[in-house]
PDB file of C-alpha atoms in Angstrom:
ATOM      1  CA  UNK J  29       0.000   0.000   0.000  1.00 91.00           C
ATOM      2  CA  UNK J  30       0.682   3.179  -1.191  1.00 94.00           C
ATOM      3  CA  UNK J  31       0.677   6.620   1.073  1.00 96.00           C
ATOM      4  CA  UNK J  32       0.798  10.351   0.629  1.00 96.00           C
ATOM      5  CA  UNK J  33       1.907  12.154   3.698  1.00 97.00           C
ATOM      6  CA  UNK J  34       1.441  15.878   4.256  1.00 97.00           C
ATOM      7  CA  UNK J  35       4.236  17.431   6.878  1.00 98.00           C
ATOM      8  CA  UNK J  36       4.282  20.633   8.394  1.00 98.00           C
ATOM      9  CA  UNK J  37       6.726  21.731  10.991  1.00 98.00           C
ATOM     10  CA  UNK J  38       6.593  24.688  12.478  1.00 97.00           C
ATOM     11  CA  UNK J  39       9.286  26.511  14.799  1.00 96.00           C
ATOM     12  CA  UNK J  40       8.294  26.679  18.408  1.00 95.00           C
ATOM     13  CA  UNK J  41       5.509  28.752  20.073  1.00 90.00           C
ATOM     14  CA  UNK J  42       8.220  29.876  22.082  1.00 90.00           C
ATOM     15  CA  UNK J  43      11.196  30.342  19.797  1.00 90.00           C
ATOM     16  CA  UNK J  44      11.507  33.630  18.392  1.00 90.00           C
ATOM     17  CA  UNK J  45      10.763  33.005  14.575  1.00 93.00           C
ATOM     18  CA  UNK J  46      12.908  36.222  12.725  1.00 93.00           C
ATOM     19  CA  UNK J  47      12.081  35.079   9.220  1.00 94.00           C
ATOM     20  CA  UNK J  48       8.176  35.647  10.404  1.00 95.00           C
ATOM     21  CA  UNK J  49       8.845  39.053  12.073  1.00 95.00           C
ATOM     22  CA  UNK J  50      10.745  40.190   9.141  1.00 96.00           C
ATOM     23  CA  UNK J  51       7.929  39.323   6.543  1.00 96.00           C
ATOM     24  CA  UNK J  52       5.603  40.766   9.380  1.00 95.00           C
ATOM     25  CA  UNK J  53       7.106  43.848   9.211  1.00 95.00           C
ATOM     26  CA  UNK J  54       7.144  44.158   5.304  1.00 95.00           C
ATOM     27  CA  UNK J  55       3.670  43.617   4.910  1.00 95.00           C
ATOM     28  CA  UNK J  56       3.365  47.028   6.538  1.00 92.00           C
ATOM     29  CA  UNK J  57       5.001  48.357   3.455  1.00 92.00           C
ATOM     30  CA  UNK J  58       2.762  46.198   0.831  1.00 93.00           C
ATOM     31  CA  UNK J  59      -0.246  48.341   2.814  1.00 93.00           C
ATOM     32  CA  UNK J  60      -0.934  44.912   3.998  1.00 96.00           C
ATOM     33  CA  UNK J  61      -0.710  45.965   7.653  1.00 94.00           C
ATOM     34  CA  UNK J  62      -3.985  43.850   8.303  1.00 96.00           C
ATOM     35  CA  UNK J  63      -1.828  40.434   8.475  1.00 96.00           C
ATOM     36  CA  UNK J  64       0.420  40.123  11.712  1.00 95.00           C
ATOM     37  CA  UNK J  65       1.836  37.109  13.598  1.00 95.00           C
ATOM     38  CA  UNK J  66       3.828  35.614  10.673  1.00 96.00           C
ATOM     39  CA  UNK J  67       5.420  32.235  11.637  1.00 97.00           C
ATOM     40  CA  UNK J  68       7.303  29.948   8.889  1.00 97.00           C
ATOM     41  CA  UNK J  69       7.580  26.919   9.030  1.00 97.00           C
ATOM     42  CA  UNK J  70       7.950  23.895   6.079  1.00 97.00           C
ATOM     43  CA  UNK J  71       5.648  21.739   4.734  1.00 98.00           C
ATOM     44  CA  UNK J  72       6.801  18.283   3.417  1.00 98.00           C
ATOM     45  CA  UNK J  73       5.202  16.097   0.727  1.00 97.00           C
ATOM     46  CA  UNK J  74       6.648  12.093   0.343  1.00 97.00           C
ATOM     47  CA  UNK J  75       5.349   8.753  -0.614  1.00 96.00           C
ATOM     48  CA  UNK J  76       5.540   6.105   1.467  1.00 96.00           C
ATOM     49  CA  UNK J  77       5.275   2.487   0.836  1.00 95.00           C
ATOM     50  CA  UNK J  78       3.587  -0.071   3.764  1.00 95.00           C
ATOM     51  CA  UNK J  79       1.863  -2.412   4.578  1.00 95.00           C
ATOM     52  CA  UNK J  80      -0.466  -1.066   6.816  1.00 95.00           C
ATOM     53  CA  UNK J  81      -1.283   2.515   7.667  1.00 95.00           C
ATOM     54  CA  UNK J  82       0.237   2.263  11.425  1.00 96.00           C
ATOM     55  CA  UNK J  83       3.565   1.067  10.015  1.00 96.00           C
ATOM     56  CA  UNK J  84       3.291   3.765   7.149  1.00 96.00           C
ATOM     57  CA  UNK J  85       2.693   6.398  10.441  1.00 97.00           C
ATOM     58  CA  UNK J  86       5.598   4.995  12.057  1.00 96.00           C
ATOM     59  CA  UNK J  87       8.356   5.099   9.113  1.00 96.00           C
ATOM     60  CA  UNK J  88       6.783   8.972   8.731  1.00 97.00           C
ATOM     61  CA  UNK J  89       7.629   9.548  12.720  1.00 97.00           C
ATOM     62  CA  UNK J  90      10.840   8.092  12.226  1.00 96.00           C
ATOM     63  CA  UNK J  91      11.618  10.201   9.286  1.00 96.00           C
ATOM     64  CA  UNK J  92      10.489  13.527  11.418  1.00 97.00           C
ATOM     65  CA  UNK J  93      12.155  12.491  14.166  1.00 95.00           C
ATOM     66  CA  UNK J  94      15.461  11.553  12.431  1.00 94.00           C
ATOM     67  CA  UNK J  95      16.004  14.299   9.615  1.00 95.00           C
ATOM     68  CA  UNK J  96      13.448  16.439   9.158  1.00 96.00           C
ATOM     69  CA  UNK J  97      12.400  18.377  12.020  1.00 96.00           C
ATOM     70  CA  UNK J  98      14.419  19.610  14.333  1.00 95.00           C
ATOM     71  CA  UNK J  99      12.594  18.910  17.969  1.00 92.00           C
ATOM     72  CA  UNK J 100      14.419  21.753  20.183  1.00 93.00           C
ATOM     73  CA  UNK J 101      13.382  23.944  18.027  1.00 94.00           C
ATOM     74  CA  UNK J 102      10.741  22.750  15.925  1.00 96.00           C
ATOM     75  CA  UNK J 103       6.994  21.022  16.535  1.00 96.00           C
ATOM     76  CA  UNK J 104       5.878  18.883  13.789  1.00 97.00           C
ATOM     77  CA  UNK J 105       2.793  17.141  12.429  1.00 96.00           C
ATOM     78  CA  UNK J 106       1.397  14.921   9.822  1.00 97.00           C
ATOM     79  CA  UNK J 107      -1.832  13.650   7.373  1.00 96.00           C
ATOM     80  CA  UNK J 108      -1.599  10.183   5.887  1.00 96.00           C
ATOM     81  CA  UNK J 109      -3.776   9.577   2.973  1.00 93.00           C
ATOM     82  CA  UNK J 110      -4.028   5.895   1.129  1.00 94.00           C
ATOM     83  CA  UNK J 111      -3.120   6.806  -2.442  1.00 90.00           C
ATOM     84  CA  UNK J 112      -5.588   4.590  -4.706  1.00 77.00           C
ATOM     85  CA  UNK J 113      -4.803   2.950  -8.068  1.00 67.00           C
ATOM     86  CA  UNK J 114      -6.268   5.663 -10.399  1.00 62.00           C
ATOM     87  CA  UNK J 115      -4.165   8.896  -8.675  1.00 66.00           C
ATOM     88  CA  UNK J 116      -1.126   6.929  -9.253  1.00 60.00           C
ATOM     89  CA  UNK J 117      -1.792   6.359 -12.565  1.00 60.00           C
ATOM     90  CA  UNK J 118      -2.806   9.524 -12.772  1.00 60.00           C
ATOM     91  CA  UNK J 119       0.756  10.825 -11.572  1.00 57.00           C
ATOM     92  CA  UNK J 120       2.648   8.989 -13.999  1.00 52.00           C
TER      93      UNK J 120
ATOM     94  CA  UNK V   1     -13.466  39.519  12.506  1.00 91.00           C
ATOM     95  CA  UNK V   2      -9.563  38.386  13.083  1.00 94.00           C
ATOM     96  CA  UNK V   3      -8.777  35.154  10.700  1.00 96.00           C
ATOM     97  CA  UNK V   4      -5.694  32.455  11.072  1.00 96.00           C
ATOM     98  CA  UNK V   5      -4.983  31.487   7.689  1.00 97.00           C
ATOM     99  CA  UNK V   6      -2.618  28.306   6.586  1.00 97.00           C
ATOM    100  CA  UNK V   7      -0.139  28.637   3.208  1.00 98.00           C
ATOM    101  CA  UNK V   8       1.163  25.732   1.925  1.00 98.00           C
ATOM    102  CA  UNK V   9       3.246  26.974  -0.552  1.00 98.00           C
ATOM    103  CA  UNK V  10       5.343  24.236  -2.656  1.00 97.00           C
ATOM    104  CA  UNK V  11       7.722  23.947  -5.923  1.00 96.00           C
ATOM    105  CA  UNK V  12       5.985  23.448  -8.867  1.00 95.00           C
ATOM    106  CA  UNK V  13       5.861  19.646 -10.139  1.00 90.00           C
ATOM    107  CA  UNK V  14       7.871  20.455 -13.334  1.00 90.00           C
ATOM    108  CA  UNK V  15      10.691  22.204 -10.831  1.00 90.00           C
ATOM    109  CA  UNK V  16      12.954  20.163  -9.697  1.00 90.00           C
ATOM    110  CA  UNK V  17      13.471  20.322  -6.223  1.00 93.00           C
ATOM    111  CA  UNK V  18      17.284  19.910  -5.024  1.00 93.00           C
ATOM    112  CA  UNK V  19      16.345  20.127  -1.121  1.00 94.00           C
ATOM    113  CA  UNK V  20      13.701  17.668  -1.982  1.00 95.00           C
ATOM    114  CA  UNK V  21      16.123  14.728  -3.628  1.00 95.00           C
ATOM    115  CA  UNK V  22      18.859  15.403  -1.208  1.00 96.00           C
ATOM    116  CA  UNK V  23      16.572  14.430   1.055  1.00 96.00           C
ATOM    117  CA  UNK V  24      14.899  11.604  -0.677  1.00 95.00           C
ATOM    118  CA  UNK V  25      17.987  10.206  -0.351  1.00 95.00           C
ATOM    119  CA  UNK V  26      19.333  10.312   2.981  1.00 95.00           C
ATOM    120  CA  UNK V  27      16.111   8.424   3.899  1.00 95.00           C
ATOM    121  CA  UNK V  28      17.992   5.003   2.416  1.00 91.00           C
ATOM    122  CA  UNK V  29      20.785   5.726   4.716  1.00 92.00           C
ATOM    123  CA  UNK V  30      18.632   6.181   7.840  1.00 93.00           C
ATOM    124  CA  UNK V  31      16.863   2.840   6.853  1.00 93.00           C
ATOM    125  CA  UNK V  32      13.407   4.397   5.241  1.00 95.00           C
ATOM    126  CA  UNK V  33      14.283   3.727   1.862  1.00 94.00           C
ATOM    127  CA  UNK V  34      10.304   3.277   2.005  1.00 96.00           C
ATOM    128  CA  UNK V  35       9.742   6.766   1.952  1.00 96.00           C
ATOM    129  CA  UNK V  36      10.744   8.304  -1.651  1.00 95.00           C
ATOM    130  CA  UNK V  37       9.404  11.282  -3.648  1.00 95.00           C
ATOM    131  CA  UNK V  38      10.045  14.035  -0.793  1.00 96.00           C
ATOM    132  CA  UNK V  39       9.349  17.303  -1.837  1.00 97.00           C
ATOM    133  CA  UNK V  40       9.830  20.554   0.431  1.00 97.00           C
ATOM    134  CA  UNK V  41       8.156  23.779   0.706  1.00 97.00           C
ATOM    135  CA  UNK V  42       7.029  26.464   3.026  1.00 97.00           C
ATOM    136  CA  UNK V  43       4.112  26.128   5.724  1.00 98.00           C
ATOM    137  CA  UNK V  44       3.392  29.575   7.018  1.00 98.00           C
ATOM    138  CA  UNK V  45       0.471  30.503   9.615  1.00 97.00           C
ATOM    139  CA  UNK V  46      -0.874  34.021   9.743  1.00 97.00           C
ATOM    140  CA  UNK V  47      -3.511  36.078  12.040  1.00 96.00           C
ATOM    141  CA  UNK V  48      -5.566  38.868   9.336  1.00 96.00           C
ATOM    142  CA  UNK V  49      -7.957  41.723  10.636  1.00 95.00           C
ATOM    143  CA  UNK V  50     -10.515  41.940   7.972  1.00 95.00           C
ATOM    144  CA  UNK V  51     -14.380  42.818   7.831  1.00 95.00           C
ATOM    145  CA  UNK V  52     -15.392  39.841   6.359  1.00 95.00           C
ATOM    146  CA  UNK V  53     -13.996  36.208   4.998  1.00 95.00           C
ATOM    147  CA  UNK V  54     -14.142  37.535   1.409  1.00 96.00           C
ATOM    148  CA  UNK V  55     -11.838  40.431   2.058  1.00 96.00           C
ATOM    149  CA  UNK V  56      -9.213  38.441   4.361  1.00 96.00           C
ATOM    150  CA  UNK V  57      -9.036  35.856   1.558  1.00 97.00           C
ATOM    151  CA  UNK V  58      -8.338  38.526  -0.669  1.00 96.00           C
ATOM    152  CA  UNK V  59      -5.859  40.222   1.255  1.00 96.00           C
ATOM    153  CA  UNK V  60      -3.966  36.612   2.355  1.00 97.00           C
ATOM    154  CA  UNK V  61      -3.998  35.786  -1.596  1.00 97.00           C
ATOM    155  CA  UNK V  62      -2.063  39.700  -2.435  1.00 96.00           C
ATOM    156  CA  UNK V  63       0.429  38.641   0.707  1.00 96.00           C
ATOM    157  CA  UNK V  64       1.287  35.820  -1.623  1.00 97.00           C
ATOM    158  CA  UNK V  65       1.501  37.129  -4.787  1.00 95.00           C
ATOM    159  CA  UNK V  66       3.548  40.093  -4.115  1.00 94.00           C
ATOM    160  CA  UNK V  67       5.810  38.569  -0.977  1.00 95.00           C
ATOM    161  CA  UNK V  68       5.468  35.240   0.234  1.00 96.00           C
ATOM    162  CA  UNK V  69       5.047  33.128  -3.137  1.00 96.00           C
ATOM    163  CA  UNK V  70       7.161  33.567  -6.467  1.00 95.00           C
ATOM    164  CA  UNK V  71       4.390  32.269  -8.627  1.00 92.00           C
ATOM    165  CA  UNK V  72       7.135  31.171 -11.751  1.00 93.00           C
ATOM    166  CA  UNK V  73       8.868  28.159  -9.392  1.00 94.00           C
ATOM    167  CA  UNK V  74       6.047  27.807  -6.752  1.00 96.00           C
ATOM    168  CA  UNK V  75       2.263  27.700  -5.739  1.00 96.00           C
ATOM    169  CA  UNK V  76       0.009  28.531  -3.022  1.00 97.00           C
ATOM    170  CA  UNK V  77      -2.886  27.184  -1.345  1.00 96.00           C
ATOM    171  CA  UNK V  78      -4.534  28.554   1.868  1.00 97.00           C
ATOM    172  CA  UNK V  79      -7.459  27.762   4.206  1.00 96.00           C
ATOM    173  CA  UNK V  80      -8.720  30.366   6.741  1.00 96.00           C
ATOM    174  CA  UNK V  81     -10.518  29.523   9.663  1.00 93.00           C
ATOM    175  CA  UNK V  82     -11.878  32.452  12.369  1.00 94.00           C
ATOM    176  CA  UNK V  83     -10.629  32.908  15.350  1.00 90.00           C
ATOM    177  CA  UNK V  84     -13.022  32.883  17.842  1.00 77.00           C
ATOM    178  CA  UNK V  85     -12.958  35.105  21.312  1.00 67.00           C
ATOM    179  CA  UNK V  86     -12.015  32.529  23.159  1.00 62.00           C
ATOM    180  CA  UNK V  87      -8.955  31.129  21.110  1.00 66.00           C
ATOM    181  CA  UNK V  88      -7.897  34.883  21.104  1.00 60.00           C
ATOM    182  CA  UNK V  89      -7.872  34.784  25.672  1.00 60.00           C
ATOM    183  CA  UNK V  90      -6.002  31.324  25.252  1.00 60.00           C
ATOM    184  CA  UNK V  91      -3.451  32.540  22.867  1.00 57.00           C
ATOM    185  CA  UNK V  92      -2.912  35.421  25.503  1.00 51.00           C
TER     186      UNK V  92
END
């Protein structure tokens, strides 16, 4: 079985986040002063191939965990989706 | 009416994505040679001040266009939700 995982991780409520403040502060000069709070984070797309949907979870924790997202600093989470036949012949 | 919107904003599927396959890789050596097809973008979380949903949409969709997206290697996607009084004391 086939999944899709969506990632996002996000720095820390309680890290300062200076790419966010500095975008904050430049929407002031787009007259976009409306938008505040700017935090940036990444979002991750992969495949992942399992057997079951808990082991797919787990090899997605591990790869968090492991490489991706950095936990002093960083908070992450994920969506699993089953990726059906016709999307992946869709993709190719 | 304050909104928290959600950008994804990733590299278009005919870019190819160098963070992304660097990646992709190292999974094999950390034993998830399961996972495969990583792509990377940004996840960024904003509060907007707007009169209504119509007019926050619009003004999260110019903060991409002219700052946080470059529309030739990358697109966007957002969702919006309200915040509600009580989310705002929490987040106090």
């Amino acid at each position: 079985m086939k999944f899709f995982a969506e990632i996002n991780i996000m720095p820390l409520k309680e890290i300062l986040d200076p790419q966010g403040k500095a975008v904050t502060s430049s929407m002031k000069n787009l007259d976009l002063q409306e938008i505040q709070h700017v935090r940036i984070g990444k979002h991750i797309t992969l495949e992942v191939e399992a057997p079951s949907e808990t082991i797919a979870k787990d090899k997605v924790d591990q790869a968090c965990k492991k490489l991706l997202a950095n936990p002093i600093m960083e908070s992450y989470k994920f969506e699993l989706h089953l990726i059906s036949n016709a999307e992946l012949i869709l993709s190719q």
